[in-house]
Coordinates of C-alpha atoms in Angstrom, one line a residue:
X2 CA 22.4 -14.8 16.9
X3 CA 21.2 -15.6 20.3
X4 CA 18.2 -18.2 21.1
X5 CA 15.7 -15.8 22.4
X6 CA 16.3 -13.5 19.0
X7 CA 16.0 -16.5 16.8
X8 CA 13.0 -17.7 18.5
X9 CA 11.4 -14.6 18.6
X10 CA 11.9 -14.4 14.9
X11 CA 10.5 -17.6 14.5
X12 CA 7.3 -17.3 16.0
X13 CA 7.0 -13.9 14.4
X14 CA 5.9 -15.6 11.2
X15 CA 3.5 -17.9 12.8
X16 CA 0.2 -15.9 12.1
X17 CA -2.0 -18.5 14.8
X18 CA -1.2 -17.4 18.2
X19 CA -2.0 -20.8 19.7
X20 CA 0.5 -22.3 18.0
X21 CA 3.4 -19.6 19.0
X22 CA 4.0 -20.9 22.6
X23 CA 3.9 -24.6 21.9
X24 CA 6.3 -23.8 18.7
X25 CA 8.8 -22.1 21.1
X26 CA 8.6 -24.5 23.3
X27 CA 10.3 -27.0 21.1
X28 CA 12.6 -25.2 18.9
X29 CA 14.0 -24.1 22.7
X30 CA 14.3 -27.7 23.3
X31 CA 16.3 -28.3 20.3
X32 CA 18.4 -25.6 20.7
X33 CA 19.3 -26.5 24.5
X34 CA 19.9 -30.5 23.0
X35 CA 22.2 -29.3 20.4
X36 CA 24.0 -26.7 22.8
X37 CA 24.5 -29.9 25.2
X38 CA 26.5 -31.5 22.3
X39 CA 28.8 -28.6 21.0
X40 CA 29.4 -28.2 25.3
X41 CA 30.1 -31.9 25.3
X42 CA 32.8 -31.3 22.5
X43 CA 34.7 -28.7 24.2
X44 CA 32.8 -25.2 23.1
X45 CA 32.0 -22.7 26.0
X46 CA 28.5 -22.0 26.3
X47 CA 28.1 -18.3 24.3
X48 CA 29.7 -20.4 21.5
X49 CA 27.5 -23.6 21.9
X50 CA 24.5 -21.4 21.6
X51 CA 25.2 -19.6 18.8
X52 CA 26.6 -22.7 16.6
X53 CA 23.2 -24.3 17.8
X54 CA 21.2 -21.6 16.6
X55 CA 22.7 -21.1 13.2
X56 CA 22.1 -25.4 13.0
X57 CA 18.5 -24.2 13.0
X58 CA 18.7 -22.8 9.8
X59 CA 17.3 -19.4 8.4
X60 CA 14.4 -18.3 10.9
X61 CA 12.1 -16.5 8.7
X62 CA 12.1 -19.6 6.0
X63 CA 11.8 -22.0 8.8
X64 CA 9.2 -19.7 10.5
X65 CA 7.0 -19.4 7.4
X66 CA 7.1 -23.5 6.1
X67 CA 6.0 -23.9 10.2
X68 CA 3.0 -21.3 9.4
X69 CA 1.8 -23.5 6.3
X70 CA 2.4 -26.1 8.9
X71 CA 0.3 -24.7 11.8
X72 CA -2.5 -22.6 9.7
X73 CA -5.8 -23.5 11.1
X74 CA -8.2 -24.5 8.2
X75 CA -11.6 -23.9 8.1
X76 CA -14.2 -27.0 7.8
X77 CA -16.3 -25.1 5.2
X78 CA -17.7 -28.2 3.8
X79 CA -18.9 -29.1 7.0
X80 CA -20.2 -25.5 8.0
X81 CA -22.2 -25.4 4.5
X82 CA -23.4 -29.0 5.1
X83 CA -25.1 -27.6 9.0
X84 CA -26.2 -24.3 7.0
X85 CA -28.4 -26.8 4.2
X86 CA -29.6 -28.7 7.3
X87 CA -30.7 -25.6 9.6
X88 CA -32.2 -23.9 6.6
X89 CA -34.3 -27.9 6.1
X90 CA -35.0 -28.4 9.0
X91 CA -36.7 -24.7 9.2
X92 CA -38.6 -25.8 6.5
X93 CA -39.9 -29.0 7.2
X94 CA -41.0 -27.4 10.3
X95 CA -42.9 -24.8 8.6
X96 CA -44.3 -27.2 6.5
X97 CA -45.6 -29.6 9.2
X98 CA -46.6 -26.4 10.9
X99 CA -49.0 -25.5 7.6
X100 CA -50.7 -28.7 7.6
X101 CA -51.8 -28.7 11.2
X102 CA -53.5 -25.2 10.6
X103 CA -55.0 -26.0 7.0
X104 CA -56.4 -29.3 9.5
X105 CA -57.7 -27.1 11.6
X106 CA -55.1 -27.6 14.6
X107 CA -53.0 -24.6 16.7
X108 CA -49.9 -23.6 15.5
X109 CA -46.9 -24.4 18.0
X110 CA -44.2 -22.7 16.0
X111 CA -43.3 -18.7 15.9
X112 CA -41.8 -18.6 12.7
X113 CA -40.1 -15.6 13.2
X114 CA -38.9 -16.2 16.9
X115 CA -37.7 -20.0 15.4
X116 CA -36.0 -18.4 12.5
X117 CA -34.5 -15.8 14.9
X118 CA -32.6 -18.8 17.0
X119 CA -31.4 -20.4 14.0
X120 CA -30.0 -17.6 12.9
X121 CA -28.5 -16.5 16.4
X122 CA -27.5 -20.1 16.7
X123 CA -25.9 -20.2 13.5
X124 CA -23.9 -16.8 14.3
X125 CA -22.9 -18.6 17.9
X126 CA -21.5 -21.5 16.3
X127 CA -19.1 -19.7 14.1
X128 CA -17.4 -17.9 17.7
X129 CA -17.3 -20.8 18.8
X130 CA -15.7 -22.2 15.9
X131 CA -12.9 -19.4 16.2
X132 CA -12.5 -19.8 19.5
X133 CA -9.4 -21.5 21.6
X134 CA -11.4 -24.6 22.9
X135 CA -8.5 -25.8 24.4
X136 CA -8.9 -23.3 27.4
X137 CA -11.8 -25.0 28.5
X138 CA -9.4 -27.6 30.3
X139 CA -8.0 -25.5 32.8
X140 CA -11.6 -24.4 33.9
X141 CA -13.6 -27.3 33.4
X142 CA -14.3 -28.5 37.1
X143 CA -15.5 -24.8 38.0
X144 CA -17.6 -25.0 34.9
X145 CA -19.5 -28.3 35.9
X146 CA -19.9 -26.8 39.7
X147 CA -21.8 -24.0 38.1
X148 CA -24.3 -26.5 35.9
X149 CA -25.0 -28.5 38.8
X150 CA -25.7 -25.3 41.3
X151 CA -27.8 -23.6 38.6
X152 CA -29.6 -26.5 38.3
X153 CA -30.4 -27.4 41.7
X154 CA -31.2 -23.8 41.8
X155 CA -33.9 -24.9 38.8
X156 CA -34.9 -27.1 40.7
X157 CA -35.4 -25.4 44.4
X158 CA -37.0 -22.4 42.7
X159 CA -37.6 -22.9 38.8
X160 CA -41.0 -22.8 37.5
X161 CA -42.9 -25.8 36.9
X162 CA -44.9 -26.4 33.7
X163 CA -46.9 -30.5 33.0
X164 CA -45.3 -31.4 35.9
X165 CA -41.5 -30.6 35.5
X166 CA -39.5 -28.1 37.6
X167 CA -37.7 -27.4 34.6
X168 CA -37.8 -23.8 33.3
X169 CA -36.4 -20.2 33.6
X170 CA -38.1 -17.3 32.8
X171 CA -35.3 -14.7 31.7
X172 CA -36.9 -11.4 30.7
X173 CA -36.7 -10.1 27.2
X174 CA -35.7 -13.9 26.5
X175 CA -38.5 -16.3 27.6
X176 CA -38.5 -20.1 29.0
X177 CA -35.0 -21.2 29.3
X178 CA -35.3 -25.4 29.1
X179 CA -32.7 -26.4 32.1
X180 CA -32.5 -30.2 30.5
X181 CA -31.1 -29.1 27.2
X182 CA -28.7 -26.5 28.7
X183 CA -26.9 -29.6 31.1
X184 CA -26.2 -31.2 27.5
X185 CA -23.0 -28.6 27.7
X186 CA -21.7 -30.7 30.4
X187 CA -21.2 -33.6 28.0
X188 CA -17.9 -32.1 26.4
X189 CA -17.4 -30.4 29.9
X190 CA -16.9 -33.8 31.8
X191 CA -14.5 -34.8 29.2
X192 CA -12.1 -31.8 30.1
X193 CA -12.3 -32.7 33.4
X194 CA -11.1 -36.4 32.7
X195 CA -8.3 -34.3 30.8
X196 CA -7.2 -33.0 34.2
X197 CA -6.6 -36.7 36.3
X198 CA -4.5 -38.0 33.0
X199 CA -2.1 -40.2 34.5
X200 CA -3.8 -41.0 37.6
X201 CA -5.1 -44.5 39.2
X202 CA -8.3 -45.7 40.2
X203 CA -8.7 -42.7 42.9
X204 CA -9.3 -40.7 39.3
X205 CA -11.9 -43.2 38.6
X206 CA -14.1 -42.6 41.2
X207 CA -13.4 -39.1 41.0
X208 CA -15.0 -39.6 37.4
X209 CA -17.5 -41.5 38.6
X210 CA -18.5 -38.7 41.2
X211 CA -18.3 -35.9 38.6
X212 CA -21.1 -37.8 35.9
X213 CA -23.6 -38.4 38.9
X214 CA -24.7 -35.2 40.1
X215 CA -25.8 -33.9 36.7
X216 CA -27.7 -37.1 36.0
X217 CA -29.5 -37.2 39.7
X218 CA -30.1 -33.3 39.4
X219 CA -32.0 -34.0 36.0
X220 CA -33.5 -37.5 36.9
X221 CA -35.0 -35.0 39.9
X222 CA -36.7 -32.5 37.0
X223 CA -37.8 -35.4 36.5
X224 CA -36.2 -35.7 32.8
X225 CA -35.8 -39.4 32.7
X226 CA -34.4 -39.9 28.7
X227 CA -32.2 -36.6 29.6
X228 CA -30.7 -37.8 32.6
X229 CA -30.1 -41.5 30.8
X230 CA -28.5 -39.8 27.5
X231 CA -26.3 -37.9 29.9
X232 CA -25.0 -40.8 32.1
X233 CA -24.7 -43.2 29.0
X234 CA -22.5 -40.0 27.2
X235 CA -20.6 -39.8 30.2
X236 CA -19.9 -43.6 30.5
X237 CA -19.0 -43.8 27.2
X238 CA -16.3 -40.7 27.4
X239 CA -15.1 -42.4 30.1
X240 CA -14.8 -45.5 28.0
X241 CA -12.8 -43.8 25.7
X242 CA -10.7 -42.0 28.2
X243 CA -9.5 -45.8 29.9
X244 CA -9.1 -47.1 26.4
X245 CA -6.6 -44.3 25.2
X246 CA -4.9 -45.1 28.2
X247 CA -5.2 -41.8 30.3
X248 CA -5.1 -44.2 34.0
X249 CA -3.3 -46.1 35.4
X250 CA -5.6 -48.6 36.0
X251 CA -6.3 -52.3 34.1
X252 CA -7.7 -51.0 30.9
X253 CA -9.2 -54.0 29.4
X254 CA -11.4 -55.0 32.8
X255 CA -12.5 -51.0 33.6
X256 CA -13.2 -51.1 30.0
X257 CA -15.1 -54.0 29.9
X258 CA -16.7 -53.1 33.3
X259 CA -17.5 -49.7 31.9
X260 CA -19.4 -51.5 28.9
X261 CA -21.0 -53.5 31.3
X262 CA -22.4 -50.5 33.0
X263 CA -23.9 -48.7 30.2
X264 CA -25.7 -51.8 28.8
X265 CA -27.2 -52.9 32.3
X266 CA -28.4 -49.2 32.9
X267 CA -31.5 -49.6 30.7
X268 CA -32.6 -52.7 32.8
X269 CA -31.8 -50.9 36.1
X270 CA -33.7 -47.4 34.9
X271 CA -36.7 -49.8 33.8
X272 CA -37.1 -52.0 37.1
X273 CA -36.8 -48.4 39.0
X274 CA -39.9 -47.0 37.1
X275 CA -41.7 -50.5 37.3
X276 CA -41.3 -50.4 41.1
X277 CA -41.3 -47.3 41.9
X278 CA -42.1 -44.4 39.3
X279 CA -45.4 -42.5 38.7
X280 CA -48.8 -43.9 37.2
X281 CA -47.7 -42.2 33.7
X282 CA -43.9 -43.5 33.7
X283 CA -44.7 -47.4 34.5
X284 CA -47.0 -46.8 31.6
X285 CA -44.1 -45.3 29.4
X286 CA -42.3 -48.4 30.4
X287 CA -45.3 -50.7 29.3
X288 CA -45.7 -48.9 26.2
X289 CA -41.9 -50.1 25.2
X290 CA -41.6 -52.8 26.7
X291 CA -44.8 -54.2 25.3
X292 CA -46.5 -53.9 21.8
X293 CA -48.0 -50.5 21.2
X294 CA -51.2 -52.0 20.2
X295 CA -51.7 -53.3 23.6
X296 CA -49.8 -50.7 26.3
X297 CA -51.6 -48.2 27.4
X298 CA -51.1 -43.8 28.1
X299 CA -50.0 -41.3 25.3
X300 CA -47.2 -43.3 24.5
X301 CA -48.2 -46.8 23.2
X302 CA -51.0 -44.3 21.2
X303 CA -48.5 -42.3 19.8
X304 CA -46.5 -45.0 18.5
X305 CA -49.5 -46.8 17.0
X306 CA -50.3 -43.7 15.1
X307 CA -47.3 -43.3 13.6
X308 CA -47.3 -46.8 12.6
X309 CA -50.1 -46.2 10.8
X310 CA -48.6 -43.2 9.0
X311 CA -45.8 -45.3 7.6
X312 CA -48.5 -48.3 7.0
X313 CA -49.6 -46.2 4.1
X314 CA -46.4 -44.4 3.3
X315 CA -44.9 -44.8 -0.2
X316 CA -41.1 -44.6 -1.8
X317 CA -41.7 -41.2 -2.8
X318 CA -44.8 -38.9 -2.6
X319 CA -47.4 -38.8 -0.1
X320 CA -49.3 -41.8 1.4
X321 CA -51.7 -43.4 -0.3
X322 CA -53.9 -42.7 2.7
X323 CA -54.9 -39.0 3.9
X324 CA -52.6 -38.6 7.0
X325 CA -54.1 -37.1 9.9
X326 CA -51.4 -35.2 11.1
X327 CA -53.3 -33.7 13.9
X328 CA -53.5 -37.5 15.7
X329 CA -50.2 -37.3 16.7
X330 CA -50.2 -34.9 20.1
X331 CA -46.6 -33.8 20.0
X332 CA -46.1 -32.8 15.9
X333 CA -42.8 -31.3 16.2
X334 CA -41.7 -34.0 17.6
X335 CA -42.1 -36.0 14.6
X336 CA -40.8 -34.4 11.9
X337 CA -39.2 -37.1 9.9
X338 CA -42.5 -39.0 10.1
X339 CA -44.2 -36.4 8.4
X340 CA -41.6 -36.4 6.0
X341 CA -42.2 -39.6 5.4
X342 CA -45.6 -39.1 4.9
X343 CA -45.7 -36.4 2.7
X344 CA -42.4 -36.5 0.7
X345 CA -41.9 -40.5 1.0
X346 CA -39.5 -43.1 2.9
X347 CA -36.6 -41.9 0.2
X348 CA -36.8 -38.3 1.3
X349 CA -36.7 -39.0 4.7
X350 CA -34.1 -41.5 4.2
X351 CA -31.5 -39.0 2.3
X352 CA -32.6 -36.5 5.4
X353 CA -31.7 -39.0 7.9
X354 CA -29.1 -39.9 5.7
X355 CA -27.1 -36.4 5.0
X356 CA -27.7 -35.9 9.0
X357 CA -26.1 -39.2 10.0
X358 CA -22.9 -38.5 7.9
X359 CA -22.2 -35.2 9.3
X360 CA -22.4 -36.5 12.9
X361 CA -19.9 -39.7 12.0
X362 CA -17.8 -37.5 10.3
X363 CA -17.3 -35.4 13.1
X364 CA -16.9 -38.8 15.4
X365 CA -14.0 -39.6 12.9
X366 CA -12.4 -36.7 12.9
X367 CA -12.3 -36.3 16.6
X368 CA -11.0 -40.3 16.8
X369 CA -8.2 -39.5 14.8
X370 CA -7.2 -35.9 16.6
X371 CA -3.8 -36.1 18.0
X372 CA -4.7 -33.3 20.9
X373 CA -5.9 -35.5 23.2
X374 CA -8.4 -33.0 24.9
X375 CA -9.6 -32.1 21.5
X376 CA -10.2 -35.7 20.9
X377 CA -12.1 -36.8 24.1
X378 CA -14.4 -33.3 23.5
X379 CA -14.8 -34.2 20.1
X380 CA -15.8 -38.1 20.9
X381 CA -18.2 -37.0 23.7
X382 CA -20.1 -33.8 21.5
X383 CA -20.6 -36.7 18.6
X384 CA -21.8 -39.4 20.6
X385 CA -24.3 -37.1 22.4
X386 CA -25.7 -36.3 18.8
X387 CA -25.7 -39.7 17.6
X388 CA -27.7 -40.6 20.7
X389 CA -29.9 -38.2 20.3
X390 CA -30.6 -38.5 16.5
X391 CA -31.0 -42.6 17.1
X392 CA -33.5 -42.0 19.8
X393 CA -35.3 -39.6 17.5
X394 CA -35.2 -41.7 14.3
X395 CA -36.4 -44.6 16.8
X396 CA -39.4 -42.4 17.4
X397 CA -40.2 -41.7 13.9
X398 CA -40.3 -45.0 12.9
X399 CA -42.8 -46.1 15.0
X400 CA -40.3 -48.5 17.5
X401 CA -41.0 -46.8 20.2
X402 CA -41.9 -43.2 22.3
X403 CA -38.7 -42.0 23.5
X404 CA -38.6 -37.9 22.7
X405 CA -35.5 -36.5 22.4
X406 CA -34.2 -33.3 20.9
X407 CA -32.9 -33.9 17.3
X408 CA -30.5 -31.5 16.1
X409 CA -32.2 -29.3 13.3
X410 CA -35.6 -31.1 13.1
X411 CA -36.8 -30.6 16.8
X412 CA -38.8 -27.2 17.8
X413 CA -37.1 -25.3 20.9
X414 CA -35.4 -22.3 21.3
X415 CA -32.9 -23.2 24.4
X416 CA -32.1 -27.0 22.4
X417 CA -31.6 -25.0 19.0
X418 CA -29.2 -22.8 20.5
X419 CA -27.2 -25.4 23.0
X420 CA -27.1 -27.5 19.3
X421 CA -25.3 -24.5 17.9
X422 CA -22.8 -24.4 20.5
X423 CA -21.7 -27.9 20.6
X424 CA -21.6 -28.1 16.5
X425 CA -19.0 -24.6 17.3
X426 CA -17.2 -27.1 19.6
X427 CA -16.8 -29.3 17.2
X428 CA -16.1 -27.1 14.1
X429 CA -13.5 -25.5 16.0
X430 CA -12.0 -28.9 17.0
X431 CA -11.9 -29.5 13.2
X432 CA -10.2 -26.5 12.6
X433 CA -7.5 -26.2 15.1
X434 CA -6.5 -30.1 14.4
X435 CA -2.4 -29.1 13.0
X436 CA -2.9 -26.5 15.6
X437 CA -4.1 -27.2 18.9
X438 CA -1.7 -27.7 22.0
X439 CA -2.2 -29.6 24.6
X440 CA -2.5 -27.4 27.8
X441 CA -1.8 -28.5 31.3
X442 CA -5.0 -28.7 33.4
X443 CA -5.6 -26.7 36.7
X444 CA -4.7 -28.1 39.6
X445 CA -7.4 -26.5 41.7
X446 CA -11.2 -26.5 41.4
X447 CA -11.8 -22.4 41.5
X448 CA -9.9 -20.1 38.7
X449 CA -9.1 -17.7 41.2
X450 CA -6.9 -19.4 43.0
X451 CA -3.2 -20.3 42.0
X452 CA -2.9 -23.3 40.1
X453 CA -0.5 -25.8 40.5
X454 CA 1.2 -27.2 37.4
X455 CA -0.3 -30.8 36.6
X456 CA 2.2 -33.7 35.3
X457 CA 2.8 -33.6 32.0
X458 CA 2.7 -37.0 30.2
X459 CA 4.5 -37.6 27.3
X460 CA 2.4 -38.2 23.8
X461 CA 3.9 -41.9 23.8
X462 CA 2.1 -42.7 26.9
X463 CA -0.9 -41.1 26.0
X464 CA -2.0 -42.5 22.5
X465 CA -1.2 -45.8 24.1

């Protein structure tokens, strides 16, 4: 039997397409080693390849055991674990929703256009889930061009609602929020780290270039706690990158420099607003910096309000005291506070807690990938969450005003559905883990053009 037969019967039995080439690929080099050895004994070629071949053994058994092998499997734990946390997180919204109105106050929430996204969200994420994320690689660059132009077309001619050039309006679809739709660059930027693996510190500022327009184009909505989850995701990505070893570049300084970085950018965001932000962001600084009691604007209020919800909170049940829910301006903000103050800290705390282990389980899982794009996509989707969920239990309890977007407690239609998405990212990540090849990155920016093969770099040198 000739190579190309055998191979071609051997992949026939792989039933995951993305595994077929990759598959090929090896068995081919096998094949040519072992040819190279009966050659080096004295066999012509015709005979070298098919003694090699028949070393292979029988193709369809070997073909099948790889398809057990290579079988993408479904995370359906994990899906059913996001379906019982949409499907609370609906509620609890509803619920908050019904108390405002029995007090007298407006109702924020569409239940029927909210239940709409979840479902649409929930019917995005499992595409996604299916689809072949590793072909994001070889268009990642073009990808991040077209979030920074659309946004600094937001910005140039967007409309502009409490101050914030910050929204669409898409007919038959509504507000678009610009903010929560750059969150898709997160796993973005880590595809285009994939593409300089194996460069020096030229990739480094190249890296650096690529993580600052997205955070100066949202800074400029102005969206300050957006633009400074983006940059601290995209340090920490980075991070992770130098650490695995993908430059050649000292890892433990750049590391440690990159570290630096993301700890000092707090201070440096802080002095800009002290110095030189508007009247309501110095006080937003004031009111963290500073005991809520004593800082002034919406935010040190808010804060002190919610303090005063969990002053009378109990372990389970409502407060002892009759919580005003319509003191707090921004209700759907605060959902877990409300659980808190209806349900008690032990209901919130299983919440937070079934919420917290779905995002750290998807931060291990993504650690321990051995795709290497699949792993830095993986990293960079579950630290964005974890950020965003800290900030948002942070709020709840009263430590300080930061809003964020929570996945599955926070109102929005655009943040509900970009959530959706990045959980498909993930899932899918999940799924194709025995699966997933690594693909070789374009070599230019635009798809259209040809693209030059990129160095390959070997899995030793990699995972170092």
């Amino acid at each position: 039997m000739k190579r190309e037969e055998y191979l071609q019967i051997l992949t026939d039995q792989i039933r995951c397409r993305m595994a077929r080439d990759a598959v090929k690929e090896e068995y081919c080099a096998h094949i040519e080693d072992q040819m190279q050895d009966f050659m080096s004994e004295g066999m012509d070629r015709k005979e070298a390849e098919e003694a090699a071949v028949k070393e292979m053994g029988d193709p369809v058994e070997t073909g099948n055991e790889l398809d057990r092998i290579h079988r993408p499997v479904m995370p359906w734990g994990m899906i059913a674990l996001i379906a019982a946390l949409s499907i609370i997180g609906f509620a609890i919204q509803m619920t908050m929703q019904g108390k405002v109105e029995t007090a007298g106050g407006y109702g924020w929430m569409s239940i029927s256009r909210n239940l709409s996204f979840m479902i649409i969200g929930l019917t995005v994420m499992m595409a996604v889930c299916f689809a072949d994320y590793t072909r994001i690689a070889r268009h990642a660059r073009f990808l991040m061009l077209l979030f920074d132009a659309g946004m600094l077309a937001v910005l140039l001619f967007g409309r502009t609602i409490n101050g914030a050039s910050n929204y669409v309006d898409i007919p038959f679809i509504g507000y678009v929020t610009a903010e929560y739709l750059m969150l898709l660059t997160v796993p973005l930027y880590a595809a285009v780290l994939y593409a300089y693996r194996g460069q020096g510190y030229r990739a480094l500022g190249k890296a650096v270039l690529w993580m600052l327009v997205p955070v100066v184009l949202t800074f400029r909505i102005p969206r300050l706690t957006s633009a400074y989850m983006l940059s601290v995701c995209f340090m920490a990505v980075l991070a992770a990158a130098v650490w695995k070893g993908w430059f050649r570049v000292a890892k433990k300084g750049t590391f440690a420099g990159i570290l630096a970085c993301i700890f000092c950018l707090p201070a440096a965001l802080f002095a800009w607003l002290w110095f030189f932000g508007a009247e309501y962001q110095q006080e937003r600084v004031q009111a963290i910096l500073r005991d809520p009691n004593q800082g002034a604007g919406a935010g040190g209020y808010v804060v002190q309000v919610v303090r005063e919800f969990l002053d009378s909170s109990r372990i389970a049940g409502a407060g002892a005291a009759d919580a005003d829910v319509l003191r707090i301006p921004e209700v759907s903000e605060f959902a877990l506070t409300g659980v808190i103050a209806y349900y008690g800290i032990l209901a919130a705390a299983v919440l937070a807690g079934l919420l917290l282990f779905l995002l750290f389980r998807f931060l291990k899982i993504s650690l321990r990938q051995r795709n290497q794009l699949g792993m830095l996509m993986g990293t960079a989707c579950s630290i964005l969450f974890l950020l965003e969920t800290a900030g948002y239990i942070v709020t709840n309890l009263g430590v300080s005003y930061i809003g964020v977007f929570c996945p599955f407690l926070s109102y929005g239609g655009t943040g509900t559905i970009v959530t959706y998405v990045l959980l498909g990212l993930l899932l899918s990540i999940c799924r194709y883990t025995r699966t997933a090849p690594e693909r070789e990155a374009a070599g230019n920016i635009f798809p259209f053009r040809a693209a030059a093969p990129a160095a390959k770099i070997t899995d030793k040198k990699t995972d170092r």
